[in-house]
């Protein structure tokens, strides 16, 4: 043993105080964003069967839920709306008194210090479940841009702090930026779902948001999971069009993409820990196969380590509580 190297890496692992002192990656509650579903016509919260613990909230109770997570220190929510009525062009998405527009107004009164981010996409509002206007069975890119821009404008007029286009139409960041600027909202940031893959991990979300496509799928406009160079092209396009923050979605199977995006740009990078990732952990934990807290915190740390500045996650309230303790 006299010849053992002087370097002993275990010296810095021997107790929690030392481990904490030399820890390279840190997770904080102010890096979390909590997705919230608000449904028109509900009188009581409705649990999403495939996402234990996650609810669709009535308009008159959304403030209480957002206040609950705000009291835990979570600084921002991402709102998704489920309207009573849908049509071919998603007209409730940009209606002055639509479900999201009314939710924003309530939250700005009831929880004024919480940042309100809104998802900008037509899929929850269209009768066909796709993210844009349909002609001849195909989503029309350019015809959809005006509706998406109108949707973003209606959110900002209602009081949204940040808009987050998730539709993956080419040019939607530019269309939204142009209209917001024309209407005097040049200080409103755009958090773009720049790198959004056509993923099997979205299944539970489609129950939560009522947004399952009625025909086909979204692979003609969302990204092929096999591609990463294309992700950087999407990133560059959105930055050139005026995106203020960029997102990678999903997170866990795309940690390498998060790292490439982080290395490629200086904008804030967000990762979306999506519904399927949440549901798999919940199911395993309920079966006693894993330690939920330990696994969730490991996942959150891995997303931060990959380069994400912020994490959108359904685990935000639990993570906030665990960080406190």
Short mmCIF file of C-alpha atoms in Angstrom, two decimals:
data_model
loop_
_atom_site.label_atom_id
_atom_site.label_comp_id
_atom_site.label_asym_id
_atom_site.label_seq_id
_atom_site.Cartn_x
_atom_site.Cartn_y
_atom_site.Cartn_z
CA UNK A 1 0.00 0.00 0.00
CA UNK A 2 3.02 2.29 0.32
CA UNK A 3 2.98 2.63 -3.47
CA UNK A 4 -0.73 3.56 -3.67
CA UNK A 5 -1.27 6.79 -5.67
CA UNK A 6 -1.63 10.01 -3.73
CA UNK A 7 -4.89 10.67 -5.62
CA UNK A 8 -7.86 9.14 -3.78
CA UNK A 9 -11.09 10.30 -5.40
CA UNK A 10 -13.13 8.85 -2.56
CA UNK A 11 -11.83 11.55 -0.22
CA UNK A 12 -14.42 13.95 -1.66
CA UNK A 13 -17.29 11.45 -1.42
CA UNK A 14 -17.11 10.40 2.21
CA UNK A 15 -20.07 12.42 3.57
CA UNK A 16 -22.90 14.63 2.35
CA UNK A 17 -21.32 17.89 3.44
CA UNK A 18 -18.22 17.25 1.35
CA UNK A 19 -20.24 15.88 -1.57
CA UNK A 20 -22.41 18.99 -1.51
CA UNK A 21 -19.39 21.27 -1.35
CA UNK A 22 -17.82 19.87 -4.53
CA UNK A 23 -21.04 19.17 -6.46
CA UNK A 24 -20.76 20.33 -10.07
CA UNK A 25 -24.43 20.50 -11.10
CA UNK A 26 -27.07 22.17 -8.98
CA UNK A 27 -30.85 21.96 -9.15
CA UNK A 28 -32.90 24.84 -7.75
CA UNK A 29 -36.61 25.43 -7.49
CA UNK A 30 -36.32 28.63 -9.54
CA UNK A 31 -35.27 26.50 -12.52
CA UNK A 32 -38.64 24.70 -12.64
CA UNK A 33 -41.74 25.39 -14.74
CA UNK A 34 -44.99 23.58 -13.95
CA UNK A 35 -47.43 22.61 -16.75
CA UNK A 36 -51.08 23.21 -15.85
CA UNK A 37 -54.20 22.08 -17.75
CA UNK A 38 -57.33 24.21 -17.54
CA UNK A 39 -60.57 22.80 -18.96
CA UNK A 40 -63.69 24.72 -19.89
CA UNK A 41 -66.93 23.47 -18.39
CA UNK A 42 -65.48 21.52 -15.44
CA UNK A 43 -66.92 22.03 -11.98
CA UNK A 44 -64.36 19.85 -10.15
CA UNK A 45 -60.75 18.90 -10.89
CA UNK A 46 -60.49 15.77 -13.03
CA UNK A 47 -57.46 13.50 -12.60
CA UNK A 48 -55.74 12.33 -15.77
CA UNK A 49 -55.79 8.55 -15.50
CA UNK A 50 -52.45 8.04 -17.22
CA UNK A 51 -50.74 10.77 -15.15
CA UNK A 52 -51.39 10.10 -11.44
CA UNK A 53 -51.52 13.32 -9.46
CA UNK A 54 -51.99 15.58 -12.51
CA UNK A 55 -55.38 17.24 -13.01
CA UNK A 56 -57.45 19.14 -15.49
CA UNK A 57 -58.56 22.22 -13.53
CA UNK A 58 -61.80 24.21 -13.71
CA UNK A 59 -61.40 27.90 -14.44
CA UNK A 60 -62.61 28.93 -11.00
CA UNK A 61 -60.04 26.70 -9.25
CA UNK A 62 -56.97 27.27 -11.40
CA UNK A 63 -55.81 30.11 -9.15
CA UNK A 64 -55.67 27.84 -6.12
CA UNK A 65 -53.51 25.29 -7.90
CA UNK A 66 -51.09 27.89 -9.23
CA UNK A 67 -50.89 29.51 -5.78
CA UNK A 68 -50.06 26.10 -4.27
CA UNK A 69 -47.02 25.63 -6.50
CA UNK A 70 -46.04 29.29 -6.23
CA UNK A 71 -45.96 28.95 -2.44
CA UNK A 72 -43.44 26.13 -2.94
CA UNK A 73 -41.21 28.54 -4.84
CA UNK A 74 -41.96 27.45 -8.40
CA UNK A 75 -41.76 30.71 -10.36
CA UNK A 76 -43.65 29.89 -13.56
CA UNK A 77 -46.47 27.83 -15.03
CA UNK A 78 -47.06 26.70 -18.61
CA UNK A 79 -50.77 26.79 -19.46
CA UNK A 80 -52.65 24.40 -21.74
CA UNK A 81 -56.34 24.85 -22.51
CA UNK A 82 -59.12 22.37 -23.25
CA UNK A 83 -62.15 24.14 -24.78
CA UNK A 84 -65.76 22.95 -24.83
CA UNK A 85 -66.03 23.46 -28.57
CA UNK A 86 -63.59 22.61 -31.37
CA UNK A 87 -63.69 23.31 -35.08
CA UNK A 88 -61.58 22.90 -38.21
CA UNK A 89 -59.60 26.10 -37.64
CA UNK A 90 -59.35 26.05 -33.83
CA UNK A 91 -61.22 29.31 -33.44
CA UNK A 92 -61.38 29.04 -29.63
CA UNK A 93 -57.57 29.19 -29.57
CA UNK A 94 -57.61 32.90 -30.39
CA UNK A 95 -61.05 33.86 -29.05
CA UNK A 96 -61.04 36.87 -26.73
CA UNK A 97 -62.91 34.92 -24.05
CA UNK A 98 -61.40 31.50 -24.71
CA UNK A 99 -60.53 29.20 -21.85
CA UNK A 100 -56.83 30.14 -21.77
CA UNK A 101 -57.48 33.84 -22.18
CA UNK A 102 -59.88 33.75 -19.21
CA UNK A 103 -57.44 31.65 -17.17
CA UNK A 104 -54.67 34.20 -17.77
CA UNK A 105 -56.89 37.04 -16.59
CA UNK A 106 -57.81 35.17 -13.41
CA UNK A 107 -54.23 34.24 -12.63
CA UNK A 108 -52.99 37.79 -13.12
CA UNK A 109 -55.40 38.83 -10.35
CA UNK A 110 -55.06 35.81 -8.05
CA UNK A 111 -51.32 35.03 -8.39
CA UNK A 112 -49.80 38.19 -9.87
CA UNK A 113 -46.20 37.25 -9.07
CA UNK A 114 -46.26 33.97 -11.02
CA UNK A 115 -44.88 34.05 -14.55
CA UNK A 116 -47.57 32.96 -16.98
CA UNK A 117 -46.26 31.10 -20.04
CA UNK A 118 -48.77 29.91 -22.61
CA UNK A 119 -48.52 27.08 -25.09
CA UNK A 120 -49.28 28.34 -28.60
CA UNK A 121 -50.59 25.50 -30.76
CA UNK A 122 -53.91 24.70 -32.40
CA UNK A 123 -54.03 20.96 -31.64
CA UNK A 124 -56.14 21.22 -28.46
CA UNK A 125 -58.64 23.44 -30.30
CA UNK A 126 -59.08 21.77 -33.69
CA UNK A 127 -61.67 19.08 -34.35
CA UNK A 128 -59.05 17.05 -36.25
CA UNK A 129 -56.39 17.33 -33.52
CA UNK A 130 -53.59 18.58 -35.74
CA UNK A 131 -51.47 21.65 -35.08
CA UNK A 132 -52.54 23.69 -38.11
CA UNK A 133 -55.13 24.18 -40.83
CA UNK A 134 -55.94 21.05 -42.88
CA UNK A 135 -56.52 20.95 -46.65
CA UNK A 136 -56.65 17.72 -48.63
CA UNK A 137 -55.54 15.77 -45.57
CA UNK A 138 -52.36 17.83 -45.08
CA UNK A 139 -51.42 20.47 -42.53
CA UNK A 140 -50.94 23.74 -44.38
CA UNK A 141 -47.87 25.52 -43.05
CA UNK A 142 -48.30 29.08 -44.30
CA UNK A 143 -52.07 29.27 -43.75
CA UNK A 144 -51.54 28.23 -40.14
CA UNK A 145 -49.05 30.99 -39.32
CA UNK A 146 -51.59 33.79 -39.11
CA UNK A 147 -53.81 31.81 -36.75
CA UNK A 148 -50.87 30.95 -34.51
CA UNK A 149 -49.82 34.60 -34.42
CA UNK A 150 -53.39 35.63 -33.56
CA UNK A 151 -53.43 33.04 -30.79
CA UNK A 152 -50.19 34.38 -29.31
CA UNK A 153 -51.46 37.95 -29.53
CA UNK A 154 -54.70 37.04 -27.73
CA UNK A 155 -52.68 35.48 -24.91
CA UNK A 156 -50.48 38.53 -24.53
CA UNK A 157 -53.48 40.88 -24.64
CA UNK A 158 -55.00 38.83 -21.79
CA UNK A 159 -51.79 39.26 -19.77
CA UNK A 160 -49.44 36.36 -20.62
CA UNK A 161 -45.81 37.07 -19.76
CA UNK A 162 -44.24 34.66 -22.29
CA UNK A 163 -45.63 32.81 -25.31
CA UNK A 164 -44.35 29.37 -26.29
CA UNK A 165 -45.13 28.19 -29.84
CA UNK A 166 -45.08 24.38 -30.01
CA UNK A 167 -46.68 23.69 -33.39
CA UNK A 168 -43.46 23.20 -35.42
CA UNK A 169 -44.69 25.17 -38.44
CA UNK A 170 -41.80 26.75 -40.35
CA UNK A 171 -41.72 30.51 -39.79
CA UNK A 172 -44.05 30.69 -36.82
CA UNK A 173 -41.57 32.51 -34.57
CA UNK A 174 -41.18 35.26 -37.18
CA UNK A 175 -44.96 35.51 -37.66
CA UNK A 176 -45.59 35.81 -33.92
CA UNK A 177 -42.74 38.28 -33.39
CA UNK A 178 -43.94 40.47 -36.24
CA UNK A 179 -47.53 40.67 -35.00
CA UNK A 180 -46.59 41.22 -31.36
CA UNK A 181 -44.22 44.02 -32.35
CA UNK A 182 -46.83 45.64 -34.59
CA UNK A 183 -49.29 45.69 -31.67
CA UNK A 184 -46.81 47.20 -29.23
CA UNK A 185 -45.74 44.03 -27.41
CA UNK A 186 -42.10 44.09 -28.42
CA UNK A 187 -41.03 43.31 -24.84
CA UNK A 188 -42.89 39.97 -24.69
CA UNK A 189 -40.44 37.04 -24.92
CA UNK A 190 -40.95 34.04 -27.17
CA UNK A 191 -40.00 30.67 -25.70
CA UNK A 192 -39.87 28.52 -28.81
CA UNK A 193 -40.28 24.75 -28.87
CA UNK A 194 -37.40 24.84 -31.33
CA UNK A 195 -36.44 21.17 -31.22
CA UNK A 196 -39.59 19.10 -30.83
CA UNK A 197 -39.49 15.47 -31.82
CA UNK A 198 -42.33 13.25 -33.03
CA UNK A 199 -42.13 11.16 -29.89
CA UNK A 200 -43.96 8.20 -28.42
CA UNK A 201 -43.47 9.79 -25.00
CA UNK A 202 -46.38 12.21 -25.59
CA UNK A 203 -49.14 9.60 -25.16
CA UNK A 204 -50.44 10.61 -21.71
CA UNK A 205 -50.41 14.30 -22.68
CA UNK A 206 -52.91 13.61 -25.44
CA UNK A 207 -55.35 12.35 -22.83
CA UNK A 208 -54.60 15.36 -20.64
CA UNK A 209 -55.06 17.93 -23.39
CA UNK A 210 -57.61 16.10 -25.55
CA UNK A 211 -55.35 16.56 -28.55
CA UNK A 212 -55.07 13.13 -30.19
CA UNK A 213 -54.99 13.48 -34.00
CA UNK A 214 -58.16 12.13 -35.58
CA UNK A 215 -56.16 10.80 -38.53
CA UNK A 216 -52.51 10.20 -39.31
CA UNK A 217 -49.81 11.52 -36.99
CA UNK A 218 -47.52 14.53 -36.58
CA UNK A 219 -44.36 13.15 -38.15
CA UNK A 220 -44.76 15.39 -41.19
CA UNK A 221 -44.01 18.47 -39.06
CA UNK A 222 -42.41 17.30 -35.81
CA UNK A 223 -38.80 16.09 -35.97
CA UNK A 224 -37.53 12.58 -36.70
CA UNK A 225 -36.07 11.16 -33.44
CA UNK A 226 -33.04 9.91 -35.40
CA UNK A 227 -31.85 13.42 -36.33
CA UNK A 228 -29.63 15.80 -34.40
CA UNK A 229 -27.97 17.93 -37.11
CA UNK A 230 -31.47 18.93 -38.17
CA UNK A 231 -32.10 20.06 -34.59
CA UNK A 232 -29.36 22.64 -34.97
CA UNK A 233 -30.96 23.91 -38.20
CA UNK A 234 -34.28 24.30 -36.38
CA UNK A 235 -32.45 26.10 -33.60
CA UNK A 236 -30.70 28.51 -35.95
CA UNK A 237 -33.94 29.28 -37.79
CA UNK A 238 -35.81 30.16 -34.60
CA UNK A 239 -32.96 32.30 -33.30
CA UNK A 240 -32.81 34.19 -36.61
CA UNK A 241 -36.58 34.81 -36.40
CA UNK A 242 -36.40 36.32 -32.92
CA UNK A 243 -36.77 33.51 -30.36
CA UNK A 244 -35.63 34.61 -26.91
CA UNK A 245 -35.46 31.13 -25.38
CA UNK A 246 -35.27 27.70 -27.02
CA UNK A 247 -36.59 24.32 -25.97
CA UNK A 248 -35.81 20.66 -26.50
CA UNK A 249 -38.72 18.23 -26.16
CA UNK A 250 -38.70 15.47 -24.89
CA UNK A 251 -35.81 15.48 -22.42
CA UNK A 252 -34.69 12.04 -21.26
CA UNK A 253 -34.08 10.32 -24.59
CA UNK A 254 -32.63 13.55 -25.99
CA UNK A 255 -30.00 14.52 -23.42
CA UNK A 256 -27.41 14.46 -26.20
CA UNK A 257 -29.52 16.93 -28.16
CA UNK A 258 -29.81 19.22 -25.13
CA UNK A 259 -26.02 19.21 -24.87
CA UNK A 260 -25.58 20.01 -28.56
CA UNK A 261 -28.12 22.85 -28.36
CA UNK A 262 -26.41 24.19 -25.23
CA UNK A 263 -23.01 24.14 -26.93
CA UNK A 264 -24.39 25.70 -30.11
CA UNK A 265 -26.10 28.80 -28.70
CA UNK A 266 -26.01 31.30 -25.86
CA UNK A 267 -29.79 31.61 -25.43
CA UNK A 268 -31.50 30.14 -22.36
CA UNK A 269 -32.22 26.45 -23.01
CA UNK A 270 -35.33 24.75 -21.65
CA UNK A 271 -35.97 20.99 -21.58
CA UNK A 272 -39.47 19.52 -21.35
CA UNK A 273 -39.65 16.43 -19.12
CA UNK A 274 -42.76 15.16 -20.88
CA UNK A 275 -45.84 13.20 -19.86
CA UNK A 276 -44.60 9.73 -20.82
CA UNK A 277 -41.41 10.26 -18.84
CA UNK A 278 -43.52 11.29 -15.85
CA UNK A 279 -45.97 8.39 -16.17
CA UNK A 280 -43.25 5.72 -16.43
CA UNK A 281 -41.67 6.88 -13.19
CA UNK A 282 -45.04 7.10 -11.42
CA UNK A 283 -46.02 3.60 -12.55
CA UNK A 284 -42.72 2.06 -11.46
CA UNK A 285 -42.90 3.86 -8.12
CA UNK A 286 -46.48 2.74 -7.48
CA UNK A 287 -45.36 -0.85 -8.07
CA UNK A 288 -42.54 -0.45 -5.58
CA UNK A 289 -39.88 -1.02 -8.23
CA UNK A 290 -38.02 2.26 -7.71
CA UNK A 291 -37.51 4.96 -5.09
CA UNK A 292 -39.52 7.78 -6.71
CA UNK A 293 -37.77 10.70 -5.02
CA UNK A 294 -34.30 9.37 -5.73
CA UNK A 295 -35.06 8.59 -9.37
CA UNK A 296 -36.83 11.90 -10.05
CA UNK A 297 -34.01 13.93 -8.57
CA UNK A 298 -31.50 11.91 -10.60
CA UNK A 299 -33.50 12.62 -13.78
CA UNK A 300 -33.73 16.34 -13.02
CA UNK A 301 -30.00 16.49 -12.33
CA UNK A 302 -29.24 14.66 -15.60
CA UNK A 303 -31.27 17.20 -17.56
CA UNK A 304 -29.44 20.07 -15.88
CA UNK A 305 -26.10 18.34 -16.40
CA UNK A 306 -26.86 17.98 -20.10
CA UNK A 307 -27.11 21.77 -20.30
CA UNK A 308 -30.70 22.82 -19.66
CA UNK A 309 -31.12 26.10 -17.78
CA UNK A 310 -34.77 25.38 -16.96
CA UNK A 311 -36.93 22.25 -16.79
CA UNK A 312 -40.63 22.00 -17.56
CA UNK A 313 -41.86 19.08 -15.47
CA UNK A 314 -45.02 17.66 -13.93
CA UNK A 315 -42.84 16.76 -10.95
CA UNK A 316 -42.25 20.44 -10.13
CA UNK A 317 -44.31 20.53 -6.89
CA UNK A 318 -42.69 17.35 -5.55
CA UNK A 319 -39.19 18.47 -6.54
CA UNK A 320 -39.78 21.84 -4.87
CA UNK A 321 -40.79 20.09 -1.65
CA UNK A 322 -37.83 17.71 -1.78
CA UNK A 323 -35.41 20.59 -2.36
CA UNK A 324 -36.82 22.34 0.71
CA UNK A 325 -36.26 19.27 2.88
#
